[in-house]
mmCIF file of C-alpha atoms in Angstrom:
data_model
loop_
_atom_site.group_PDB
_atom_site.id
_atom_site.type_symbol
_atom_site.label_atom_id
_atom_site.label_comp_id
_atom_site.label_asym_id
_atom_site.label_seq_id
_atom_site.Cartn_x
_atom_site.Cartn_y
_atom_site.Cartn_z
ATOM 1 C CA MET A 1073 -22.428 5.616 43.886
ATOM 2 C CA PHE A 1074 -22.551 1.802 43.910
ATOM 3 C CA LYS A 1075 -23.137 1.128 47.619
ATOM 4 C CA LYS A 1076 -26.137 -1.116 46.925
ATOM 5 C CA GLU A 1077 -26.198 -4.453 45.116
ATOM 6 C CA ILE A 1078 -26.573 -4.083 41.334
ATOM 7 C CA ASN A 1079 -28.678 -6.542 39.374
ATOM 8 C CA THR A 1080 -27.153 -7.978 36.213
ATOM 9 C CA ALA A 1081 -28.495 -6.197 33.149
ATOM 10 C CA PRO A 1082 -28.540 -7.417 29.549
ATOM 11 C CA LYS A 1083 -25.486 -6.485 27.489
ATOM 12 C CA SER A 1084 -25.647 -4.949 24.032
ATOM 13 C CA LYS A 1085 -22.902 -5.014 21.423
ATOM 14 C CA LEU A 1086 -21.424 -1.675 20.370
ATOM 15 C CA LYS A 1087 -20.910 -0.600 16.760
ATOM 16 C CA SER A 1088 -17.298 -0.364 15.637
ATOM 17 C CA SER A 1089 -17.669 3.429 15.230
ATOM 18 C CA VAL A 1090 -18.749 3.734 18.881
ATOM 19 C CA GLN A 1091 -15.838 1.501 19.915
ATOM 20 C CA ARG A 1092 -13.409 3.743 18.023
ATOM 21 C CA SER A 1093 -14.736 6.900 19.693
ATOM 22 C CA LEU A 1094 -14.549 5.246 23.131
ATOM 23 C CA ARG A 1095 -10.972 4.191 22.399
ATOM 24 C CA GLN A 1096 -10.057 7.789 21.464
ATOM 25 C CA SER A 1097 -11.809 9.150 24.535
ATOM 26 C CA LEU A 1098 -9.949 6.659 26.734
ATOM 27 C CA LEU A 1099 -6.572 7.610 25.245
ATOM 28 C CA SER A 1100 -7.185 11.356 25.547
ATOM 29 C CA THR A 1101 -8.197 10.996 29.208
ATOM 30 C CA TYR A 1102 -5.482 8.450 30.114
ATOM 31 C CA PRO A 1103 -2.510 8.983 27.751
ATOM 32 C CA LEU A 1104 -0.391 6.494 29.735
ATOM 33 C CA LEU A 1105 -2.706 3.702 28.489
ATOM 34 C CA ASN A 1106 -1.239 4.078 24.989
ATOM 35 C CA PRO A 1107 1.181 1.101 25.212
ATOM 36 C CA TYR A 1108 -1.621 -1.183 26.473
ATOM 37 C CA ILE A 1109 -4.607 -0.007 24.416
ATOM 38 C CA ASP A 1110 -4.492 -2.906 21.920
ATOM 39 C CA GLU A 1111 -4.528 -5.359 24.816
ATOM 40 C CA ILE A 1112 -7.410 -3.561 26.562
ATOM 41 C CA LEU A 1113 -9.493 -2.812 23.451
ATOM 42 C CA PRO A 1114 -8.371 -5.037 20.566
ATOM 43 C CA LYS A 1115 -9.464 -3.687 17.174
ATOM 44 C CA LYS A 1116 -11.361 -6.910 16.424
ATOM 45 C CA GLY A 1117 -12.735 -7.186 19.983
ATOM 46 C CA SER A 1118 -16.446 -7.190 20.663
ATOM 47 C CA LEU A 1119 -17.061 -4.467 23.228
ATOM 48 C CA GLU A 1120 -20.445 -4.568 24.970
ATOM 49 C CA SER A 1121 -22.288 -2.055 27.120
ATOM 50 C CA MET A 1122 -24.403 -2.794 30.167
ATOM 51 C CA LYS A 1123 -26.918 -0.251 31.476
ATOM 52 C CA LEU A 1124 -26.705 0.263 35.249
ATOM 53 C CA PRO A 1125 -28.919 2.241 37.648
ATOM 54 C CA ASP A 1126 -28.552 6.052 37.906
ATOM 55 C CA ARG A 1127 -27.809 6.483 34.172
ATOM 56 C CA CYS A 1128 -24.483 4.646 34.360
ATOM 57 C CA THR A 1129 -23.034 2.497 31.596
ATOM 58 C CA LEU A 1130 -20.480 -0.263 32.134
ATOM 59 C CA TYR A 1131 -18.307 -1.330 29.183
ATOM 60 C CA VAL A 1132 -17.365 -5.002 29.087
ATOM 61 C CA LEU A 1133 -15.037 -7.024 26.823
ATOM 62 C CA ASP A 1134 -15.134 -10.862 27.012
ATOM 63 C CA SER A 1135 -16.977 -10.668 30.379
ATOM 64 C CA GLN A 1136 -14.177 -8.438 31.755
ATOM 65 C CA PRO A 1137 -15.404 -5.052 33.061
ATOM 66 C CA LEU A 1138 -13.170 -2.316 31.630
ATOM 67 C CA PHE A 1139 -14.591 1.111 32.403
ATOM 68 C CA PHE A 1140 -17.831 2.925 33.166
ATOM 69 C CA GLN A 1141 -19.337 6.356 32.820
ATOM 70 C CA HIS A 1142 -22.122 8.303 34.454
ATOM 71 C CA ASP A 1143 -24.384 10.027 31.894
ATOM 72 C CA THR A 1144 -21.912 11.331 29.313
ATOM 73 C CA SER A 1145 -19.149 12.230 31.747
ATOM 74 C CA THR A 1146 -15.520 11.134 31.566
ATOM 75 C CA LEU A 1147 -14.810 7.407 31.418
ATOM 76 C CA LEU A 1148 -13.630 5.941 34.720
ATOM 77 C CA PRO A 1149 -11.650 2.693 34.802
ATOM 78 C CA HIS A 1150 -13.138 -0.292 36.635
ATOM 79 C CA LEU A 1151 -10.880 -1.349 39.509
ATOM 80 C CA ARG A 1152 -10.204 -4.695 37.798
ATOM 81 C CA LEU A 1153 -8.656 -2.745 34.875
ATOM 82 C CA VAL A 1154 -6.668 -0.571 37.298
ATOM 83 C CA HIS A 1155 -5.284 -3.711 38.960
ATOM 84 C CA ARG A 1156 -4.082 -4.976 35.545
ATOM 85 C CA PHE A 1157 -2.399 -1.674 34.560
ATOM 86 C CA PRO A 1158 -1.711 0.252 37.801
ATOM 87 C CA SER A 1159 0.896 2.638 36.370
ATOM 88 C CA ALA A 1160 -1.404 3.882 33.599
ATOM 89 C CA PHE A 1161 -3.682 5.960 35.840
ATOM 90 C CA PRO A 1162 -2.963 9.069 37.958
ATOM 91 C CA SER A 1163 -3.078 8.174 41.635
ATOM 92 C CA ILE A 1164 -2.986 9.463 45.190
ATOM 93 C CA ARG A 1165 -2.371 7.451 48.360
ATOM 94 C CA ILE A 1166 -4.395 7.459 51.575
ATOM 95 C CA ASP A 1167 -3.042 6.629 55.041
ATOM 96 C CA ARG A 1168 -3.990 3.462 56.947
ATOM 97 C CA GLY A 1169 -6.633 5.271 59.010
ATOM 98 C CA ALA A 1170 -8.682 6.273 55.953
ATOM 99 C CA ILE A 1171 -8.841 2.798 54.389
ATOM 100 C CA ARG A 1172 -11.892 1.539 56.300
ATOM 101 C CA PHE A 1173 -13.832 4.721 55.529
ATOM 102 C CA VAL A 1174 -13.073 4.580 51.795
ATOM 103 C CA LEU A 1175 -14.014 0.868 51.695
ATOM 104 C CA SER A 1176 -17.371 1.667 53.305
ATOM 105 C CA GLY A 1177 -18.180 4.244 50.617
ATOM 106 C CA ALA A 1178 -17.520 7.387 52.646
ATOM 107 C CA THR A 1179 -16.318 10.632 51.096
ATOM 108 C CA LEU A 1180 -12.516 10.789 51.068
ATOM 109 C CA MET A 1181 -11.407 13.751 53.173
ATOM 110 C CA ALA A 1182 -8.142 15.719 52.887
ATOM 111 C CA PRO A 1183 -6.596 14.629 56.252
ATOM 112 C CA GLY A 1184 -6.352 11.049 54.923
ATOM 113 C CA LEU A 1185 -4.004 12.376 52.202
ATOM 114 C CA THR A 1186 -2.046 15.081 54.031
ATOM 115 C CA SER A 1187 -0.974 12.909 56.999
ATOM 116 C CA ALA A 1188 2.379 11.078 57.133
ATOM 117 C CA GLY A 1189 1.045 7.936 55.386
ATOM 118 C CA GLY A 1190 -0.752 9.803 52.613
ATOM 119 C CA ARG A 1191 0.843 10.743 49.297
ATOM 120 C CA LEU A 1192 -0.219 13.689 47.157
ATOM 121 C CA PRO A 1193 1.485 14.498 43.813
ATOM 122 C CA SER A 1194 4.943 16.059 43.930
ATOM 123 C CA GLY A 1195 4.259 18.485 41.058
ATOM 124 C CA VAL A 1196 7.666 17.874 39.425
ATOM 125 C CA VAL A 1197 6.023 17.572 35.990
ATOM 126 C CA THR A 1198 3.998 20.728 35.334
ATOM 127 C CA GLU A 1199 1.934 19.714 32.282
ATOM 128 C CA ARG A 1200 0.626 16.575 30.607
ATOM 129 C CA GLY A 1201 3.023 15.121 28.096
ATOM 130 C CA GLU A 1202 5.962 17.102 29.499
ATOM 131 C CA GLY A 1203 8.630 14.929 31.120
ATOM 132 C CA LYS A 1204 7.983 11.518 32.655
ATOM 133 C CA GLU A 1205 4.548 11.342 34.254
ATOM 134 C CA GLY A 1206 4.041 8.533 36.769
ATOM 135 C CA LEU A 1207 4.981 7.463 40.292
ATOM 136 C CA ASP A 1208 8.328 8.611 41.683
ATOM 137 C CA GLU A 1209 10.495 6.711 44.182
ATOM 138 C CA ASP A 1210 8.511 8.225 47.078
ATOM 139 C CA GLU A 1211 5.257 6.840 45.545
ATOM 140 C CA ARG A 1212 4.025 10.309 44.606
ATOM 141 C CA TRP A 1213 2.455 11.053 41.211
ATOM 142 C CA THR A 1214 4.758 13.493 39.400
ATOM 143 C CA ARG A 1215 2.063 15.875 38.077
ATOM 144 C CA GLU A 1216 -0.381 17.944 40.154
ATOM 145 C CA LEU A 1217 -3.951 16.821 39.460
ATOM 146 C CA GLU A 1218 -6.764 19.262 38.694
ATOM 147 C CA LYS A 1219 -10.297 19.518 40.088
ATOM 148 C CA GLY A 1220 -12.668 17.162 38.232
ATOM 149 C CA GLU A 1221 -9.836 14.904 37.034
ATOM 150 C CA PRO A 1222 -10.277 11.125 37.437
ATOM 151 C CA VAL A 1223 -7.919 9.598 39.996
ATOM 152 C CA VAL A 1224 -7.085 6.177 41.449
ATOM 153 C CA VAL A 1225 -6.840 5.842 45.229
ATOM 154 C CA ARG A 1226 -4.080 3.614 46.579
ATOM 155 C CA ALA A 1227 -3.716 2.680 50.253
ATOM 156 C CA GLU A 1228 -0.680 2.818 52.529
ATOM 157 C CA GLY A 1229 0.883 -0.635 52.884
ATOM 158 C CA LYS A 1230 -1.269 -2.197 50.128
ATOM 159 C CA THR A 1231 -0.308 -3.076 46.561
ATOM 160 C CA GLU A 1232 -3.760 -2.956 44.898
ATOM 161 C CA ALA A 1233 -5.769 0.237 44.363
ATOM 162 C CA CYS A 1234 -8.845 0.503 46.588
ATOM 163 C CA ALA A 1235 -10.995 3.138 44.848
ATOM 164 C CA VAL A 1236 -11.399 5.345 41.788
ATOM 165 C CA GLY A 1237 -13.294 8.624 41.431
ATOM 166 C CA PHE A 1238 -13.199 12.317 40.469
ATOM 167 C CA LEU A 1239 -11.350 14.984 42.453
ATOM 168 C CA LEU A 1240 -13.558 17.621 44.080
ATOM 169 C CA MET A 1241 -10.542 19.929 44.424
ATOM 170 C CA GLY A 1242 -7.111 20.022 42.845
ATOM 171 C CA THR A 1243 -4.226 18.348 44.691
ATOM 172 C CA LYS A 1244 -2.408 21.677 45.078
ATOM 173 C CA GLU A 1245 -5.479 23.064 46.884
ATOM 174 C CA VAL A 1246 -5.640 19.936 49.110
ATOM 175 C CA LYS A 1247 -2.037 20.611 50.219
ATOM 176 C CA GLU A 1248 -2.814 24.277 50.938
ATOM 177 C CA LYS A 1249 -6.139 23.792 52.775
ATOM 178 C CA GLY A 1250 -5.527 20.409 54.398
ATOM 179 C CA LYS A 1251 -9.249 19.878 55.006
ATOM 180 C CA GLY A 1252 -12.492 19.258 53.182
ATOM 181 C CA PRO A 1253 -13.826 16.549 50.840
ATOM 182 C CA VAL A 1254 -11.483 15.334 48.083
ATOM 183 C CA ILE A 1255 -13.403 12.487 46.385
ATOM 184 C CA GLU A 1256 -17.035 11.444 46.795
ATOM 185 C CA ASP A 1257 -19.161 8.791 45.103
ATOM 186 C CA ALA A 1258 -16.126 6.657 44.310
ATOM 187 C CA HIS A 1259 -16.130 3.101 42.949
ATOM 188 C CA TYR A 1260 -14.385 1.081 45.677
ATOM 189 C CA LEU A 1261 -13.365 -2.518 46.384
ATOM 190 C CA GLY A 1262 -16.381 -4.588 47.467
ATOM 191 C CA ASP A 1263 -19.080 -2.181 46.236
ATOM 192 C CA GLY A 1264 -21.996 -3.159 43.996
ATOM 193 C CA LEU A 1265 -20.019 -2.557 40.789
ATOM 194 C CA TRP A 1266 -17.089 -4.677 42.046
ATOM 195 C CA ARG A 1267 -19.423 -7.603 42.902
ATOM 196 C CA LEU A 1268 -21.498 -7.304 39.710
ATOM 197 C CA SER A 1269 -21.377 -10.432 37.555
ATOM 198 C CA THR A 1270 -20.641 -9.591 33.911
ATOM 199 C CA ASP A 1271 -20.901 -13.146 32.491
#
């Protein structure tokens, strides 16, 4: 999605009503952000939006990119936000062999997740809000993720997340099939959005 360089666009301040609706949308999509929401979006903060190519909007607070959305789709966290609050977002882990492909903007394929180094959710927690959702001791997310759900991509042997995008198929289906595309058009480390200056 952001393979090419993005030119800095002018920022516009958002009304407090728009900020409130974005805050609600963020909390409904990522309930684990609840303890951190006042730090991410302070009530008196001045949230700004920046129009990007391909009908994308980036939301910025104090020159810090927070999240973005394509058209009116679900909000996706910027990787800089994911690095600040890694446990607040559902995640999957790719093996070492898939890292270079993901960091070049390629579609993430199922074999990078089903191999020995990959980690798909364990499915211990069956529904949102039931039990403790998060990473278990084996670094697996505890709830199966559905098709179309936003997900963070972590890499084997690395501490920081390397990409974020939407699932093209549910994690249960990835385990069953073991092949096919899982995430495409992700925001990844080093892409145009990562390098974009928001000052």
